[in-house]
Amino acid sequence: MVTFNTIQNNSERYLEYIGKHKRAFDIYEDLYPLKLFEDFVQVQGKQGGLFRCACNVDRDSLSPARFALMFPLQEELQLLYNPQQHLQVAFNFFRQVESRAEVKLGYHLIQKFFSTHSDFRGIFGIGVGVDAQTNIGDSRLKLFIWLKNSPEKVETAIALCGEQTKMRAFLVNDILLVGFDLFLDGRSEIELYPTITRDELQRVDIRSRIISLLPPCALPLLDQCEMLQVGISAANESNILYFSDVLDPNSFIDNLGNEMAKKVHAYYRHQPVRHLLVGVPEKDFYAPAIEKVKLYYFMK
């Protein structure tokens, strides 16, 4: 399972990862708001947490300007944990991005989520990400909220997402990751990520509950990771299966048979990676070949 470390003063290392990633994948143009995110990491990365670099693969095309910083989790900061403070830091960054004239962020989904529950109980983690694109309107900011033992907030998130087919079958524990996408042209989306651990996947009752809901070709991959997440959103063509903490990243990527994913991973084979998370749309497992792959490298 992905864990978060509170090793102090990681900012310079995180910025080094960004710089190397940009050079490796030819990110030379000034993609907004990547520089602002680097400034954000320079300050906020000092408190630790977890940092990731990512690429989206779609056939022969690559979207590589994707990064995220996860603040330390509640159990690491213990009594010092203050999700409200981390949210305020995230919103301060969003407002910086929004200071550019042509940028407009749509907060209505986030506002609905918090207007229903003004308290911050049940939130044990916050993360901020950026996905920078050549077309500024397609660029987006990400807000991640980890919920634990918070059934009312989970129900609110489901209501905002819409009661998607099969969603509740994947809710096998009291943990839910909620992701908000804020596009710079004002669009906003919400995605829910039910999480199932390796131990839970080995339980007969849980495995029998979800096995028929997954593509048969994806089932062997369950034994090659520590955790499964299912990305569910009205904006997705199909659910996205995220294989987390892949046990043998090299073999896993090779076996997907996606040449662009192999090229991305060729670089990260030699980098200080802590965990690999791989996302594949369900529909691709029914196609002749896997064309879309999301690669998330959590760095040491």
Coordinates of C-alpha atoms in Angstrom, one line a residue:
M1 CA 0.0 0.0 0.0
V2 CA 1.2 3.5 -0.7
T3 CA 2.6 5.1 2.4
F4 CA 3.5 8.7 3.1
N5 CA 6.8 9.7 4.7
T6 CA 7.4 12.8 6.8
I7 CA 11.1 13.2 6.0
Q8 CA 11.8 16.9 6.2
N9 CA 13.1 19.3 3.6
N10 CA 12.3 17.3 0.5
S11 CA 11.6 20.3 -1.7
E12 CA 14.9 20.4 -3.5
R13 CA 14.7 16.7 -4.3
Y14 CA 11.1 17.0 -5.5
L15 CA 12.1 19.9 -7.8
E16 CA 15.0 17.8 -9.1
Y17 CA 12.6 15.1 -10.0
I18 CA 10.4 17.6 -11.9
G19 CA 13.4 19.0 -13.8
K20 CA 14.7 15.5 -14.8
H21 CA 11.2 14.5 -15.8
K22 CA 10.8 17.6 -18.0
R23 CA 14.1 16.9 -19.7
A24 CA 13.4 13.2 -20.2
F25 CA 10.0 13.9 -21.9
D26 CA 10.9 17.1 -23.7
I27 CA 8.8 19.5 -21.7
Y28 CA 10.5 22.6 -22.9
E29 CA 7.7 25.1 -23.4
D30 CA 6.3 27.2 -20.6
L31 CA 3.2 25.2 -19.8
Y32 CA 0.9 27.1 -17.4
P33 CA 0.6 26.6 -14.5
L34 CA 3.6 24.3 -14.1
K35 CA 6.0 27.0 -12.8
L36 CA 3.5 28.0 -10.1
F37 CA 3.3 24.4 -9.1
E38 CA 7.1 24.2 -8.8
D39 CA 6.9 27.3 -6.5
F40 CA 4.2 25.5 -4.5
V41 CA 6.4 22.4 -4.1
Q42 CA 9.4 24.6 -3.2
V43 CA 7.5 25.8 -0.1
Q44 CA 5.1 23.0 0.8
G45 CA 7.4 20.1 0.0
K46 CA 9.5 20.9 3.1
Q47 CA 7.1 19.3 5.4
G48 CA 7.4 15.9 3.7
G49 CA 4.6 13.9 2.3
L50 CA 4.7 12.0 -1.0
F51 CA 5.6 13.3 -4.4
R52 CA 4.7 11.7 -7.8
C53 CA 5.5 12.2 -11.4
A54 CA 3.1 10.9 -14.0
C55 CA 2.5 10.4 -17.7
N56 CA -0.7 9.7 -19.6
V57 CA -0.3 7.5 -22.7
D58 CA -2.9 7.4 -25.5
R59 CA -1.8 5.3 -28.4
D60 CA 1.3 7.0 -29.7
S61 CA 0.7 10.3 -27.9
L62 CA 2.0 11.3 -24.5
S63 CA 0.9 13.8 -21.9
P64 CA 3.8 14.1 -19.5
A65 CA 3.4 17.4 -17.5
R66 CA 1.6 15.8 -14.6
F67 CA 2.8 16.0 -11.0
A68 CA 1.3 15.8 -7.5
L69 CA 2.3 16.5 -3.9
M70 CA 0.5 14.7 -1.1
F71 CA 0.6 16.2 2.3
P72 CA 1.6 13.9 5.2
L73 CA -1.3 11.8 6.5
Q74 CA -3.0 12.1 9.8
E75 CA -1.4 9.1 11.4
E76 CA 2.0 10.5 10.6
L77 CA 1.4 14.0 12.0
Q78 CA -0.8 12.6 14.8
L79 CA -2.2 15.4 16.9
L80 CA -0.6 18.1 14.7
Y81 CA -2.7 17.1 11.7
N82 CA -5.0 19.9 10.5
P83 CA -6.8 19.1 7.2
Q84 CA -8.4 22.5 7.2
Q85 CA -4.9 24.1 7.1
H86 CA -3.9 21.9 4.2
L87 CA -7.0 22.7 2.3
Q88 CA -6.4 26.4 2.8
V89 CA -2.9 25.9 1.4
A90 CA -4.4 24.2 -1.6
F91 CA -6.9 26.9 -2.2
N92 CA -4.3 29.6 -1.9
F93 CA -2.4 27.8 -4.7
F94 CA -5.5 27.6 -6.8
R95 CA -6.1 31.3 -6.4
Q96 CA -2.6 32.0 -7.6
V97 CA -3.3 30.0 -10.7
E98 CA -6.6 31.9 -11.1
S99 CA -4.8 35.2 -11.1
R100 CA -4.2 34.9 -14.8
A101 CA -6.9 36.7 -16.8
E102 CA -8.0 33.9 -19.0
V103 CA -8.1 31.3 -16.2
K104 CA -11.4 30.5 -14.5
L105 CA -11.8 27.7 -12.0
G106 CA -15.1 26.0 -11.1
Y107 CA -15.4 25.3 -7.4
H108 CA -19.1 24.3 -7.3
L109 CA -18.4 20.6 -6.7
I110 CA -16.0 21.3 -3.9
Q111 CA -18.3 23.8 -2.4
K112 CA -21.2 21.4 -2.5
F113 CA -19.1 18.7 -0.8
F114 CA -18.1 21.0 2.0
S115 CA -21.3 22.9 2.3
T116 CA -23.0 19.6 3.2
H117 CA -20.3 18.8 5.8
S118 CA -18.6 21.9 7.2
D119 CA -16.6 19.9 9.7
F120 CA -13.3 18.2 8.7
R121 CA -13.8 14.9 10.6
G122 CA -13.0 11.8 8.6
I123 CA -10.5 13.6 6.3
F124 CA -7.1 12.0 6.9
G125 CA -5.2 13.2 3.8
I126 CA -5.0 16.0 1.3
G127 CA -3.1 16.2 -2.1
V128 CA -2.6 18.7 -4.8
G129 CA -1.8 18.0 -8.4
V130 CA -1.3 19.7 -11.8
D131 CA -1.9 18.4 -15.3
A132 CA -0.4 21.0 -17.7
Q133 CA -1.4 21.0 -21.4
T134 CA -0.5 23.0 -24.4
N135 CA -4.0 24.3 -24.6
I136 CA -4.4 26.2 -21.3
G137 CA -8.1 25.4 -21.2
D138 CA -7.3 21.7 -21.0
S139 CA -4.9 22.1 -18.2
R140 CA -6.3 21.3 -14.8
L141 CA -5.6 21.3 -11.1
K142 CA -6.3 18.3 -8.9
L143 CA -7.5 18.2 -5.3
F144 CA -7.4 14.8 -3.6
I145 CA -9.2 14.1 -0.3
W146 CA -8.8 10.8 1.6
L147 CA -11.8 9.8 3.7
K148 CA -11.8 7.3 6.5
N149 CA -14.7 6.2 8.6
S150 CA -16.8 9.0 7.3
P151 CA -20.0 7.5 5.8
E152 CA -21.9 10.8 5.5
K153 CA -19.1 12.3 3.5
V154 CA -18.9 9.2 1.3
E155 CA -22.6 9.4 0.6
T156 CA -22.2 13.1 -0.4
A157 CA -19.3 12.2 -2.7
I158 CA -21.4 9.5 -4.3
A159 CA -24.3 11.9 -4.8
L160 CA -22.0 14.4 -6.5
C161 CA -20.5 11.8 -8.7
G162 CA -23.8 10.2 -9.6
E163 CA -24.7 6.6 -8.6
Q164 CA -22.5 4.9 -11.1
T165 CA -23.0 1.3 -12.1
K166 CA -21.1 -1.1 -9.8
M167 CA -19.8 1.6 -7.5
R168 CA -21.0 0.3 -4.2
A169 CA -19.8 -3.2 -4.9
F170 CA -16.3 -1.8 -4.7
L171 CA -16.8 -0.1 -1.4
V172 CA -15.5 -2.9 0.8
N173 CA -13.9 -0.8 3.6
D174 CA -14.2 2.6 5.2
I175 CA -11.6 4.3 3.0
L176 CA -12.4 6.4 -0.1
L177 CA -10.2 8.7 -2.2
V178 CA -12.1 11.6 -3.7
G179 CA -10.6 13.5 -6.5
F180 CA -11.7 16.9 -7.9
D181 CA -10.5 18.1 -11.3
L182 CA -10.5 21.9 -11.8
F183 CA -10.0 22.7 -15.5
L184 CA -8.6 26.1 -16.2
D185 CA -11.5 26.9 -18.5
G186 CA -14.0 26.5 -15.6
R187 CA -15.0 22.9 -16.1
S188 CA -15.0 20.7 -13.1
E189 CA -15.3 17.0 -12.5
I190 CA -15.3 14.6 -9.5
E191 CA -13.9 11.1 -9.5
L192 CA -14.1 8.5 -6.7
Y193 CA -11.5 5.8 -6.1
P194 CA -12.7 2.9 -4.0
T195 CA -9.6 1.1 -2.7
I196 CA -9.2 -2.6 -2.1
T197 CA -6.0 -3.9 -0.5
R198 CA -4.2 -7.1 -1.4
D199 CA -5.4 -8.8 1.8
E200 CA -8.9 -7.8 1.1
L201 CA -8.6 -9.1 -2.5
Q202 CA -7.6 -12.5 -1.0
R203 CA -10.8 -12.7 1.1
V204 CA -13.3 -15.1 -0.5
D205 CA -16.3 -12.9 0.2
I206 CA -14.7 -9.8 -1.3
R207 CA -13.1 -11.5 -4.3
S208 CA -16.4 -13.2 -5.2
R209 CA -18.2 -9.9 -4.8
I210 CA -16.1 -8.0 -7.3
I211 CA -14.6 -10.7 -9.6
S212 CA -17.6 -10.7 -12.0
L213 CA -17.4 -6.9 -12.3
L214 CA -13.9 -6.8 -13.7
P215 CA -12.6 -7.7 -17.2
P216 CA -11.3 -11.3 -17.2
C217 CA -8.0 -10.1 -18.8
A218 CA -7.4 -7.9 -15.8
L219 CA -7.8 -10.6 -13.1
P220 CA -4.2 -11.9 -13.3
L221 CA -3.0 -8.4 -12.6
L222 CA -4.6 -8.3 -9.2
D223 CA -2.0 -10.7 -7.9
Q224 CA 0.8 -8.4 -9.2
C225 CA 0.0 -5.4 -7.0
E226 CA -0.6 -4.6 -3.4
M227 CA -3.8 -2.6 -4.0
L228 CA -6.6 -2.1 -6.5
Q229 CA -8.3 1.3 -7.0
V230 CA -11.3 1.8 -9.3
G231 CA -11.6 5.2 -10.7
I232 CA -15.3 6.0 -11.2
S233 CA -16.5 9.3 -12.8
A234 CA -19.3 10.4 -15.0
A235 CA -16.6 11.9 -17.2
N236 CA -14.9 8.6 -17.9
E237 CA -15.8 6.5 -20.9
S238 CA -15.4 3.5 -18.6
N239 CA -14.2 2.9 -15.1
I240 CA -10.4 3.0 -14.8
L241 CA -8.6 0.2 -12.9
Y242 CA -5.6 1.4 -11.0
F243 CA -3.0 -1.2 -10.0
S244 CA -1.1 0.2 -7.0
D245 CA 2.3 -0.7 -5.6
V246 CA 3.0 -3.0 -8.5
L247 CA 5.3 -5.8 -7.3
D248 CA 7.4 -6.2 -10.4
P249 CA 7.1 -2.9 -12.4
N250 CA 9.3 -3.9 -15.3
S251 CA 7.5 -7.1 -16.0
F252 CA 4.1 -5.5 -15.4
I253 CA 4.7 -2.7 -18.0
D254 CA 6.2 -5.1 -20.5
N255 CA 3.2 -7.4 -20.3
L256 CA 0.8 -4.6 -21.0
G257 CA 2.2 -4.5 -24.6
N258 CA 1.9 -0.7 -24.9
E259 CA 5.1 0.5 -26.6
M260 CA 4.7 4.1 -25.5
A261 CA 4.3 3.0 -21.8
K262 CA 7.5 0.9 -22.3
K263 CA 9.3 4.0 -23.4
V264 CA 8.2 6.0 -20.4
H265 CA 9.1 3.2 -18.1
A266 CA 12.5 2.8 -19.7
Y267 CA 13.4 6.1 -18.1
Y268 CA 12.0 5.3 -14.7
R269 CA 13.6 1.9 -14.5
H270 CA 16.7 3.8 -13.4
Q271 CA 15.1 6.4 -11.1
P272 CA 14.5 6.3 -7.3
V273 CA 10.9 5.1 -7.5
R274 CA 9.2 4.1 -4.3
H275 CA 5.9 2.8 -5.8
L276 CA 4.3 2.5 -9.2
L277 CA 0.6 3.0 -9.9
V278 CA -0.7 2.0 -13.3
G279 CA -4.2 2.9 -14.6
V280 CA -5.9 1.3 -17.5
P281 CA -9.5 1.9 -18.6
E282 CA -11.7 -1.2 -18.3
K283 CA -12.7 -1.0 -21.9
D284 CA -9.1 -1.4 -23.1
F285 CA -9.1 -4.9 -21.5
Y286 CA -11.8 -5.9 -24.0
A287 CA -10.0 -4.3 -27.0
P288 CA -7.4 -6.0 -29.2
A289 CA -4.7 -3.9 -27.5
I290 CA -4.3 -1.6 -24.4
E291 CA -4.0 1.9 -25.9
K292 CA -4.5 4.1 -22.8
V293 CA -2.2 3.8 -19.8
K294 CA -1.7 6.1 -16.8
L295 CA 1.7 5.8 -15.2
Y296 CA 2.2 7.3 -11.7
Y297 CA 5.7 7.1 -10.2
F298 CA 5.8 7.8 -6.4
M299 CA 9.4 9.0 -5.7
K300 CA 11.7 8.3 -2.8

